[in-house]
Amino acid sequence: MARKIGLYGVLAYLLFGLFFYWYLFYFADSSLPFEYQGTQADPATFLNKRELFLSEEYSRIRYLLYFLSTPFEWLFYLFVLLLGMSKAFKDWSEVTVKKKWLQTAVYLIWLSFFSFVAMLPFSYISYHLSKSYHISTQNFASWLKEELLDFWINYGITFILVSVLYWLMKKSAKRWWLYAWLLSVPFTLFMTFLQPVVIDPLYNDFYPLKNKELEAEILEMAQRADIPADHVFEVNMSEKTNALNAYVTGIGSNARIVLWDTTLNKLTDEQILFIMAHEMAHYVEKHIYVNIVTSLLFSLAGLYLTAKLMNWMVIRYGKAFKVPAVSDLRSLPLFLLIISMLMFVSSPLTNMISRYQETRADRYAIEMTQDSEAGITTFQELSRAGLSQVNPPYLVKFFIYGHPTMLERISTLEEYEHNQMKTEDNEGS
């Protein structure tokens, strides 16, 4: 049975990978529809021939890497179960220490280590790819340091979650998923509050915006939007990337609007103000809180489905997986496998919600700044800096894109600009 499941798993992975290779390199069409050719959304109007070629090439490889690495994680967890590695990790933990919570820690260090090693090639290829296309400026030592930092932060958080989760499974075989979800609510809020002031500074240096004139303009915009902001933060990213970004993070008194220094170095003040107006929209429309609620609702459904699927799979394949019961720590790879698959399946819906919010934020920025030209040139520069496809293939947008495509964003701004000129002409006549 185990050999049969493993064979089917490998075949499914190969077919999945071959399908997306064929789709991305031979079938998908990323060319612009005729009606957009020659407009400001046409990459041929703001990228040279080499940049056009590189953006198409880089995007295809990057998307393929995503569609190969995601199911590879599932395959890894499947073979951890089938090869008895999960059982071995638990045996080693019981031999090493006597206390249950320490056994969980030892088991998890083994599982985390092998997972880290298995996924490291994909992480390195992604790093090397962005370095080759001059998007990443990060040296290898710095990249490896961040990978190890990720490992230990994820290990610490996972240890807390797994310890509580399996304690709940032993206490309530039927309702553990509900109790786990109830505990996840304050934990999610706590982590969101903690993220900008504890976790993010471990990776980068944050400081108040140095350009005080620009900061004054941004704070004046924040005042008009009734946002209680005292500072705009910039983060030193130029040592790691040439890409541009700005974001809003945190909740309550820890909420922050952050600009990468690459954005400050490459964009004009008008373009930066447009970006800031976009980020302020997320605060004004309470997208952070909406996202927390949405995430919790998805996690409730996810935990419920995971509980049902784990019960069914342990009953049917428990012997092949060497997992005697759902509440046994050996079932953790199965839990992680199901959660990862559910997250992938639900990603089109979560992406759709995110794209709606980003569209709302773009419209807010247009209305606040009344500067559609700054928005158009900003999105053109973002495309150039990140070698992004203006019109990505449908399945890429469906599974990956949490933002509208650059075609949609630029054409929306062009339409606004056209309507504004039309209105002015009508008023003048």
CSV table of C-alpha atoms in Angstrom, one decimal:
chain,number,residue,atom,x,y,z
A,1,MET,CA,0.0,0.0,0.0
A,2,ALA,CA,2.8,2.5,1.0
A,3,ARG,CA,4.7,1.8,-2.3
A,4,LYS,CA,1.5,2.3,-4.3
A,5,ILE,CA,0.6,5.6,-2.6
A,6,GLY,CA,4.2,6.8,-3.1
A,7,LEU,CA,4.2,5.9,-6.8
A,8,TYR,CA,0.9,7.7,-7.3
A,9,GLY,CA,2.2,10.7,-5.4
A,10,VAL,CA,5.3,11.0,-7.6
A,11,LEU,CA,3.3,10.5,-10.8
A,12,ALA,CA,0.8,13.2,-9.7
A,13,TYR,CA,3.7,15.6,-9.0
A,14,LEU,CA,5.3,15.0,-12.4
A,15,LEU,CA,2.0,15.4,-14.3
A,16,PHE,CA,1.3,18.6,-12.3
A,17,GLY,CA,4.7,20.0,-13.1
A,18,LEU,CA,4.6,19.0,-16.8
A,19,PHE,CA,1.2,20.6,-17.1
A,20,PHE,CA,2.3,24.0,-15.8
A,21,TYR,CA,5.5,23.8,-17.8
A,22,TRP,CA,3.5,23.3,-21.0
A,23,TYR,CA,1.0,25.9,-19.9
A,24,LEU,CA,3.5,28.6,-19.1
A,25,PHE,CA,6.0,28.0,-22.0
A,26,TYR,CA,3.8,26.8,-24.8
A,27,PHE,CA,0.1,27.6,-24.3
A,28,ALA,CA,-0.4,30.7,-22.2
A,29,ASP,CA,-0.6,34.0,-24.0
A,30,SER,CA,0.6,37.1,-22.2
A,31,SER,CA,0.3,39.5,-25.1
A,32,LEU,CA,-1.9,42.5,-24.8
A,33,PRO,CA,-5.4,42.5,-26.4
A,34,PHE,CA,-5.5,44.6,-29.5
A,35,GLU,CA,-7.4,47.5,-27.8
A,36,TYR,CA,-4.6,48.1,-25.3
A,37,GLN,CA,-1.8,48.1,-27.8
A,38,GLY,CA,-0.1,51.5,-28.0
A,39,THR,CA,-1.7,52.7,-24.7
A,40,GLN,CA,0.2,53.5,-21.6
A,41,ALA,CA,-0.5,50.0,-20.3
A,42,ASP,CA,1.4,48.5,-23.3
A,43,PRO,CA,4.8,47.5,-22.0
A,44,ALA,CA,6.3,48.3,-25.4
A,45,THR,CA,5.7,52.0,-24.6
A,46,PHE,CA,7.8,52.1,-21.5
A,47,LEU,CA,10.1,49.0,-21.6
A,48,ASN,CA,12.9,48.5,-24.2
A,49,LYS,CA,13.2,45.3,-26.2
A,50,ARG,CA,15.7,43.7,-23.7
A,51,GLU,CA,13.5,44.6,-20.7
A,52,LEU,CA,10.4,43.1,-22.5
A,53,PHE,CA,12.3,39.9,-23.2
A,54,LEU,CA,13.7,39.6,-19.7
A,55,SER,CA,10.3,40.3,-18.1
A,56,GLU,CA,8.7,37.5,-20.1
A,57,GLU,CA,11.5,35.1,-19.5
A,58,TYR,CA,11.9,35.8,-15.8
A,59,SER,CA,8.2,35.7,-15.1
A,60,ARG,CA,7.7,32.3,-16.7
A,61,ILE,CA,10.6,30.8,-14.8
A,62,ARG,CA,9.4,32.3,-11.5
A,63,TYR,CA,5.9,31.1,-11.9
A,64,LEU,CA,7.0,27.6,-12.8
A,65,LEU,CA,9.2,27.6,-9.7
A,66,TYR,CA,6.1,28.4,-7.6
A,67,PHE,CA,4.0,25.6,-9.2
A,68,LEU,CA,6.9,23.1,-8.7
A,69,SER,CA,7.8,24.0,-5.1
A,70,THR,CA,4.2,24.1,-3.7
A,71,PRO,CA,3.3,20.4,-4.6
A,72,PHE,CA,6.9,19.3,-3.8
A,73,GLU,CA,6.1,20.3,-0.2
A,74,TRP,CA,3.1,18.0,-0.2
A,75,LEU,CA,5.2,15.2,-1.7
A,76,PHE,CA,7.8,15.7,1.0
A,77,TYR,CA,5.3,15.3,3.8
A,78,LEU,CA,3.8,12.3,2.1
A,79,PHE,CA,7.2,10.5,2.0
A,80,VAL,CA,8.0,11.5,5.6
A,81,LEU,CA,4.9,9.4,6.5
A,82,LEU,CA,5.4,6.6,4.0
A,83,LEU,CA,9.1,6.0,4.8
A,84,GLY,CA,8.5,5.9,8.5
A,85,MET,CA,10.5,9.1,9.1
A,86,SER,CA,7.8,10.6,11.3
A,87,LYS,CA,7.8,7.4,13.4
A,88,ALA,CA,11.6,7.6,13.6
A,89,PHE,CA,11.5,11.3,14.7
A,90,LYS,CA,9.1,10.4,17.5
A,91,ASP,CA,11.2,7.4,18.6
A,92,TRP,CA,14.3,9.6,18.7
A,93,SER,CA,12.5,12.2,20.8
A,94,GLU,CA,11.4,9.6,23.3
A,95,VAL,CA,14.9,8.2,23.6
A,96,THR,CA,16.5,11.7,23.9
A,97,VAL,CA,14.2,13.2,26.6
A,98,LYS,CA,11.5,12.1,29.1
A,99,LYS,CA,9.2,15.1,29.4
A,100,LYS,CA,6.4,15.2,26.8
A,101,TRP,CA,6.8,18.8,25.9
A,102,LEU,CA,10.5,18.3,25.3
A,103,GLN,CA,9.7,15.3,23.2
A,104,THR,CA,7.6,17.5,21.0
A,105,ALA,CA,10.4,20.0,20.7
A,106,VAL,CA,12.9,17.3,19.7
A,107,TYR,CA,10.4,15.7,17.2
A,108,LEU,CA,9.8,19.1,15.7
A,109,ILE,CA,13.5,20.0,15.3
A,110,TRP,CA,14.0,16.8,13.3
A,111,LEU,CA,10.9,17.4,11.1
A,112,SER,CA,11.8,21.1,10.6
A,113,PHE,CA,15.4,20.3,9.7
A,114,PHE,CA,14.5,17.8,7.1
A,115,SER,CA,11.8,20.1,5.7
A,116,PHE,CA,14.3,23.0,5.6
A,117,VAL,CA,16.8,20.9,3.7
A,118,ALA,CA,14.2,19.5,1.3
A,119,MET,CA,12.9,23.0,0.4
A,120,LEU,CA,16.3,24.8,0.4
A,121,PRO,CA,17.1,24.0,-3.3
A,122,PHE,CA,13.9,25.8,-4.3
A,123,SER,CA,14.7,28.8,-2.0
A,124,TYR,CA,18.2,29.0,-3.5
A,125,ILE,CA,17.0,28.7,-7.1
A,126,SER,CA,14.6,31.5,-6.4
A,127,TYR,CA,17.4,33.6,-4.9
A,128,HIS,CA,19.8,32.8,-7.7
A,129,LEU,CA,17.2,33.6,-10.3
A,130,SER,CA,16.4,37.1,-8.9
A,131,LYS,CA,20.1,37.7,-8.6
A,132,SER,CA,20.7,36.7,-12.2
A,133,TYR,CA,18.1,39.1,-13.4
A,134,HIS,CA,19.5,41.9,-11.2
A,135,ILE,CA,16.4,42.2,-9.0
A,136,SER,CA,18.1,40.9,-5.9
A,137,THR,CA,21.3,42.7,-4.7
A,138,GLN,CA,21.7,40.5,-1.6
A,139,ASN,CA,24.9,38.5,-1.1
A,140,PHE,CA,24.8,34.8,-0.4
A,141,ALA,CA,25.8,35.2,3.3
A,142,SER,CA,23.0,37.7,3.9
A,143,TRP,CA,20.5,35.4,2.1
A,144,LEU,CA,21.6,32.3,4.1
A,145,LYS,CA,21.3,34.3,7.4
A,146,GLU,CA,17.7,35.2,6.6
A,147,GLU,CA,16.9,31.6,5.7
A,148,LEU,CA,18.3,30.5,9.1
A,149,LEU,CA,16.4,33.3,10.8
A,150,ASP,CA,13.2,32.1,9.1
A,151,PHE,CA,13.9,28.6,10.3
A,152,TRP,CA,14.2,29.5,14.0
A,153,ILE,CA,11.3,31.9,14.0
A,154,ASN,CA,9.1,29.4,12.3
A,155,TYR,CA,10.3,26.7,14.6
A,156,GLY,CA,9.5,28.7,17.7
A,157,ILE,CA,6.0,29.6,16.6
A,158,THR,CA,5.3,26.1,15.3
A,159,PHE,CA,6.4,24.6,18.6
A,160,ILE,CA,3.9,26.6,20.5
A,161,LEU,CA,1.1,25.9,18.0
A,162,VAL,CA,1.9,22.1,17.8
A,163,SER,CA,2.2,21.7,21.5
A,164,VAL,CA,-1.3,23.3,22.1
A,165,LEU,CA,-2.8,21.5,19.1
A,166,TYR,CA,-1.9,18.0,20.1
A,167,TRP,CA,-2.8,18.6,23.7
A,168,LEU,CA,-6.3,19.6,22.5
A,169,MET,CA,-6.5,16.5,20.3
A,170,LYS,CA,-5.9,14.3,23.3
A,171,LYS,CA,-8.4,16.2,25.4
A,172,SER,CA,-11.2,16.3,22.8
A,173,ALA,CA,-11.0,13.9,19.8
A,174,LYS,CA,-14.1,15.4,18.2
A,175,ARG,CA,-13.9,19.1,18.8
A,176,TRP,CA,-10.2,19.8,19.0
A,177,TRP,CA,-10.4,21.8,15.7
A,178,LEU,CA,-13.0,24.2,17.2
A,179,TYR,CA,-11.0,24.8,20.4
A,180,ALA,CA,-7.8,25.2,18.3
A,181,TRP,CA,-9.6,27.9,16.2
A,182,LEU,CA,-10.9,29.7,19.3
A,183,LEU,CA,-7.4,29.9,20.7
A,184,SER,CA,-6.1,31.1,17.3
A,185,VAL,CA,-8.2,34.3,17.5
A,186,PRO,CA,-6.2,36.0,20.3
A,187,PHE,CA,-3.0,34.5,19.0
A,188,THR,CA,-3.5,35.9,15.5
A,189,LEU,CA,-4.3,39.4,16.9
A,190,PHE,CA,-1.2,39.2,19.2
A,191,MET,CA,1.1,38.2,16.3
A,192,THR,CA,-0.3,40.9,14.0
A,193,PHE,CA,0.3,43.5,16.8
A,194,LEU,CA,3.8,42.1,17.4
A,195,GLN,CA,4.9,41.7,13.8
A,196,PRO,CA,6.0,45.3,13.0
A,197,VAL,CA,7.9,46.0,16.2
A,198,VAL,CA,9.4,42.6,17.1
A,199,ILE,CA,9.7,40.3,14.0
A,200,ASP,CA,10.2,42.7,11.1
A,201,PRO,CA,13.1,44.6,12.7
A,202,LEU,CA,15.0,41.2,12.9
A,203,TYR,CA,15.3,41.3,9.1
A,204,ASN,CA,15.7,45.0,8.3
A,205,ASP,CA,16.5,48.4,9.8
A,206,PHE,CA,13.4,50.7,10.2
A,207,TYR,CA,13.7,54.4,10.9
A,208,PRO,CA,11.5,57.5,10.4
A,209,LEU,CA,11.6,58.9,6.9
A,210,LYS,CA,14.7,61.1,6.5
A,211,ASN,CA,13.2,63.4,3.9
A,212,LYS,CA,11.3,65.7,6.3
A,213,GLU,CA,9.6,67.7,3.5
A,214,LEU,CA,8.2,64.6,2.0
A,215,GLU,CA,7.2,63.3,5.4
A,216,ALA,CA,5.3,66.5,6.0
A,217,GLU,CA,3.4,66.1,2.8
A,218,ILE,CA,2.6,62.5,3.6
A,219,LEU,CA,1.4,63.4,7.1
A,220,GLU,CA,-0.7,66.2,5.7
A,221,MET,CA,-2.4,63.6,3.5
A,222,ALA,CA,-2.8,61.4,6.5
A,223,GLN,CA,-4.5,64.2,8.4
A,224,ARG,CA,-6.9,64.8,5.5
A,225,ALA,CA,-7.8,61.1,5.7
A,226,ASP,CA,-8.2,61.2,9.5
A,227,ILE,CA,-5.3,58.9,10.0
A,228,PRO,CA,-3.5,59.5,13.4
A,229,ALA,CA,0.1,59.1,12.0
A,230,ASP,CA,3.1,60.7,13.6
A,231,HIS,CA,5.8,59.1,11.4
A,232,VAL,CA,6.3,57.4,8.1
A,233,PHE,CA,8.9,54.7,8.2
A,234,GLU,CA,11.5,53.8,5.7
A,235,VAL,CA,13.3,50.5,5.6
A,236,ASN,CA,16.8,49.8,4.2
A,237,MET,CA,16.1,47.3,1.4
A,238,SER,CA,18.6,48.5,-1.2
A,239,GLU,CA,21.2,46.1,0.1
A,240,LYS,CA,18.9,43.2,-0.8
A,241,THR,CA,16.8,44.2,-3.8
A,242,ASN,CA,16.2,46.6,-6.7
A,243,ALA,CA,12.5,46.0,-6.5
A,244,LEU,CA,10.1,48.7,-5.2
A,245,ASN,CA,7.5,48.4,-2.4
A,246,ALA,CA,5.5,50.1,0.3
A,247,TYR,CA,3.0,48.5,2.7
A,248,VAL,CA,0.9,49.0,5.8
A,249,THR,CA,1.2,46.5,8.6
A,250,GLY,CA,0.3,46.0,12.3
A,251,ILE,CA,-2.8,47.0,14.2
A,252,GLY,CA,-3.7,49.5,16.9
A,253,SER,CA,-0.8,51.7,18.1
A,254,ASN,CA,1.7,49.4,16.3
A,255,ALA,CA,0.2,50.1,12.8
A,256,ARG,CA,2.8,51.4,10.4
A,257,ILE,CA,3.1,52.7,6.9
A,258,VAL,CA,6.4,51.7,5.5
A,259,LEU,CA,8.4,52.7,2.4
A,260,TRP,CA,11.4,50.8,1.0
A,261,ASP,CA,14.4,53.0,0.4
A,262,THR,CA,14.5,51.7,-3.2
A,263,THR,CA,11.1,53.3,-3.7
A,264,LEU,CA,12.4,56.6,-2.3
A,265,ASN,CA,15.5,56.5,-4.5
A,266,LYS,CA,13.8,55.6,-7.8
A,267,LEU,CA,10.4,57.4,-7.7
A,268,THR,CA,9.5,61.1,-7.7
A,269,ASP,CA,7.8,62.8,-4.8
A,270,GLU,CA,4.5,62.8,-6.8
A,271,GLN,CA,4.7,59.0,-7.4
A,272,ILE,CA,5.6,58.4,-3.7
A,273,LEU,CA,2.6,60.4,-2.6
A,274,PHE,CA,0.4,58.3,-4.9
A,275,ILE,CA,1.7,55.1,-3.3
A,276,MET,CA,1.2,56.6,0.2
A,277,ALA,CA,-2.4,57.5,-0.7
A,278,HIS,CA,-2.9,53.9,-1.8
A,279,GLU,CA,-1.5,52.6,1.5
A,280,MET,CA,-3.6,55.0,3.5
A,281,ALA,CA,-6.6,53.5,1.8
A,282,HIS,CA,-5.9,50.2,3.4
A,283,TYR,CA,-6.0,51.9,6.8
A,284,VAL,CA,-9.1,54.1,6.0
A,285,GLU,CA,-11.1,51.1,4.7
A,286,LYS,CA,-9.8,48.9,7.6
A,287,HIS,CA,-8.5,46.2,5.2
A,288,ILE,CA,-6.1,44.9,7.9
A,289,TYR,CA,-9.0,44.1,10.2
A,290,VAL,CA,-11.0,42.7,7.3
A,291,ASN,CA,-8.1,40.5,6.4
A,292,ILE,CA,-7.8,39.2,10.0
A,293,VAL,CA,-11.5,38.4,10.1
A,294,THR,CA,-11.3,36.7,6.6
A,295,SER,CA,-8.2,34.8,7.7
A,296,LEU,CA,-9.9,33.5,10.8
A,297,LEU,CA,-13.0,32.4,8.9
A,298,PHE,CA,-10.8,30.5,6.4
A,299,SER,CA,-8.9,29.0,9.3
A,300,LEU,CA,-12.2,27.8,10.9
A,301,ALA,CA,-13.3,26.1,7.7
A,302,GLY,CA,-9.7,24.8,7.1
A,303,LEU,CA,-9.4,23.3,10.6
A,304,TYR,CA,-12.8,21.6,10.3
A,305,LEU,CA,-12.0,20.1,6.9
A,306,THR,CA,-8.5,19.1,8.2
A,307,ALA,CA,-10.1,17.3,11.2
A,308,LYS,CA,-12.5,15.4,8.9
A,309,LEU,CA,-9.8,14.5,6.3
A,310,MET,CA,-7.3,13.4,9.0
A,311,ASN,CA,-9.8,11.1,10.6
A,312,TRP,CA,-10.7,9.5,7.3
A,313,MET,CA,-7.0,9.2,6.1
A,314,VAL,CA,-5.8,7.7,9.4
A,315,ILE,CA,-8.6,5.1,9.4
A,316,ARG,CA,-7.9,4.2,5.7
A,317,TYR,CA,-4.2,4.7,5.4
A,318,GLY,CA,-3.0,4.8,9.0
A,319,LYS,CA,-1.0,1.6,8.6
A,320,ALA,CA,0.8,2.8,5.5
A,321,PHE,CA,1.5,6.1,7.1
A,322,LYS,CA,2.6,4.4,10.4
A,323,VAL,CA,0.2,6.7,12.3
A,324,PRO,CA,-2.0,4.9,14.9
A,325,ALA,CA,-4.2,7.8,15.7
A,326,VAL,CA,-4.9,11.5,14.8
A,327,SER,CA,-3.8,12.6,18.3
A,328,ASP,CA,-0.4,10.9,17.9
A,329,LEU,CA,2.4,13.3,17.1
A,330,ARG,CA,3.4,11.1,14.2
A,331,SER,CA,0.3,12.5,12.3
A,332,LEU,CA,1.8,16.1,12.2
A,333,PRO,CA,3.2,15.7,8.6
A,334,LEU,CA,-0.3,14.7,7.6
A,335,PHE,CA,-1.8,17.7,9.3
A,336,LEU,CA,0.7,20.0,7.5
A,337,LEU,CA,0.1,18.3,4.2
A,338,ILE,CA,-3.6,18.8,4.3
A,339,ILE,CA,-3.3,22.4,5.6
A,340,SER,CA,-0.9,23.3,2.7
A,341,MET,CA,-3.2,21.7,0.1
A,342,LEU,CA,-6.2,23.5,1.5
A,343,MET,CA,-4.3,26.8,1.4
A,344,PHE,CA,-3.4,26.3,-2.3
A,345,VAL,CA,-7.0,25.3,-3.2
A,346,SER,CA,-8.4,28.4,-1.3
A,347,SER,CA,-5.8,30.8,-2.8
A,348,PRO,CA,-8.0,31.8,-5.8
A,349,LEU,CA,-10.7,33.1,-3.4
A,350,THR,CA,-8.2,34.9,-1.0
A,351,ASN,CA,-6.5,36.4,-4.0
A,352,MET,CA,-9.8,37.6,-5.4
A,353,ILE,CA,-10.6,39.3,-2.1
A,354,SER,CA,-7.1,40.9,-2.0
A,355,ARG,CA,-7.4,42.1,-5.6
A,356,TYR,CA,-10.7,43.8,-4.7
A,357,GLN,CA,-9.1,45.6,-1.8
A,358,GLU,CA,-6.1,46.7,-4.0
A,359,THR,CA,-8.5,48.0,-6.6
A,360,ARG,CA,-10.3,50.0,-4.0
A,361,ALA,CA,-7.0,51.4,-2.7
A,362,ASP,CA,-6.0,52.4,-6.2
A,363,ARG,CA,-9.3,54.3,-6.7
A,364,TYR,CA,-8.8,56.0,-3.3
A,365,ALA,CA,-5.3,57.1,-4.4
A,366,ILE,CA,-6.6,58.6,-7.6
A,367,GLU,CA,-9.3,60.5,-5.8
A,368,MET,CA,-7.0,61.8,-3.1
A,369,THR,CA,-4.1,62.9,-5.3
A,370,GLN,CA,-6.0,63.8,-8.4
A,371,ASP,CA,-2.8,62.7,-10.2
A,372,SER,CA,-3.5,59.8,-12.5
A,373,GLU,CA,-0.3,60.4,-14.4
A,374,ALA,CA,1.8,59.9,-11.3
A,375,GLY,CA,-0.1,56.6,-10.7
A,376,ILE,CA,0.5,55.4,-14.3
A,377,THR,CA,4.2,56.1,-14.2
A,378,THR,CA,4.5,54.5,-10.8
A,379,PHE,CA,3.0,51.3,-12.1
A,380,GLN,CA,5.2,51.4,-15.1
A,381,GLU,CA,8.3,51.8,-12.9
A,382,LEU,CA,7.1,48.9,-10.6
A,383,SER,CA,6.8,46.7,-13.7
A,384,ARG,CA,10.3,47.7,-14.8
A,385,ALA,CA,12.0,47.2,-11.4
A,386,GLY,CA,10.4,43.8,-10.7
A,387,LEU,CA,10.4,42.6,-14.4
A,388,SER,CA,6.7,41.9,-14.0
A,389,GLN,CA,4.4,40.8,-16.8
A,390,VAL,CA,1.8,43.4,-17.5
A,391,ASN,CA,-0.7,40.8,-18.6
A,392,PRO,CA,0.1,37.5,-16.9
A,393,PRO,CA,-1.6,34.2,-17.9
A,394,TYR,CA,-5.0,33.5,-16.4
A,395,LEU,CA,-3.9,30.6,-14.1
A,396,VAL,CA,-1.1,32.7,-12.8
A,397,LYS,CA,-3.4,35.5,-11.9
A,398,PHE,CA,-5.9,32.9,-10.5
A,399,PHE,CA,-3.5,31.2,-8.1
A,400,ILE,CA,-0.8,33.8,-7.4
A,401,TYR,CA,-1.9,37.4,-7.9
A,402,GLY,CA,-3.1,39.2,-4.9
A,403,HIS,CA,-3.0,42.5,-6.8
A,404,PRO,CA,-4.7,43.5,-10.0
A,405,THR,CA,-2.5,43.0,-13.1
A,406,MET,CA,-0.5,46.1,-14.2
A,407,LEU,CA,-2.7,46.1,-17.3
A,408,GLU,CA,-5.8,46.5,-15.2
A,409,ARG,CA,-4.2,49.1,-12.9
A,410,ILE,CA,-2.8,51.3,-15.6
A,411,SER,CA,-5.9,51.0,-17.9
A,412,THR,CA,-8.1,52.0,-14.9
A,413,LEU,CA,-6.0,55.1,-14.4
A,414,GLU,CA,-6.0,55.9,-18.1
A,415,GLU,CA,-9.8,55.6,-18.1
A,416,TYR,CA,-10.0,57.9,-15.1
A,417,GLU,CA,-7.7,60.4,-16.8
A,418,HIS,CA,-9.9,60.3,-20.0
A,419,ASN,CA,-13.1,60.8,-18.1
A,420,GLN,CA,-11.6,63.7,-16.1
A,421,MET,CA,-10.5,65.4,-19.4
A,422,LYS,CA,-14.0,64.8,-20.8
A,423,THR,CA,-15.6,66.4,-17.8
A,424,GLU,CA,-13.3,69.4,-18.0
A,425,ASP,CA,-14.2,69.8,-21.7
A,426,ASN,CA,-17.9,69.6,-21.0
A,427,GLU,CA,-17.6,72.2,-18.2
A,428,GLY,CA,-15.6,74.5,-20.5
A,429,SER,CA,-18.1,74.3,-23.2
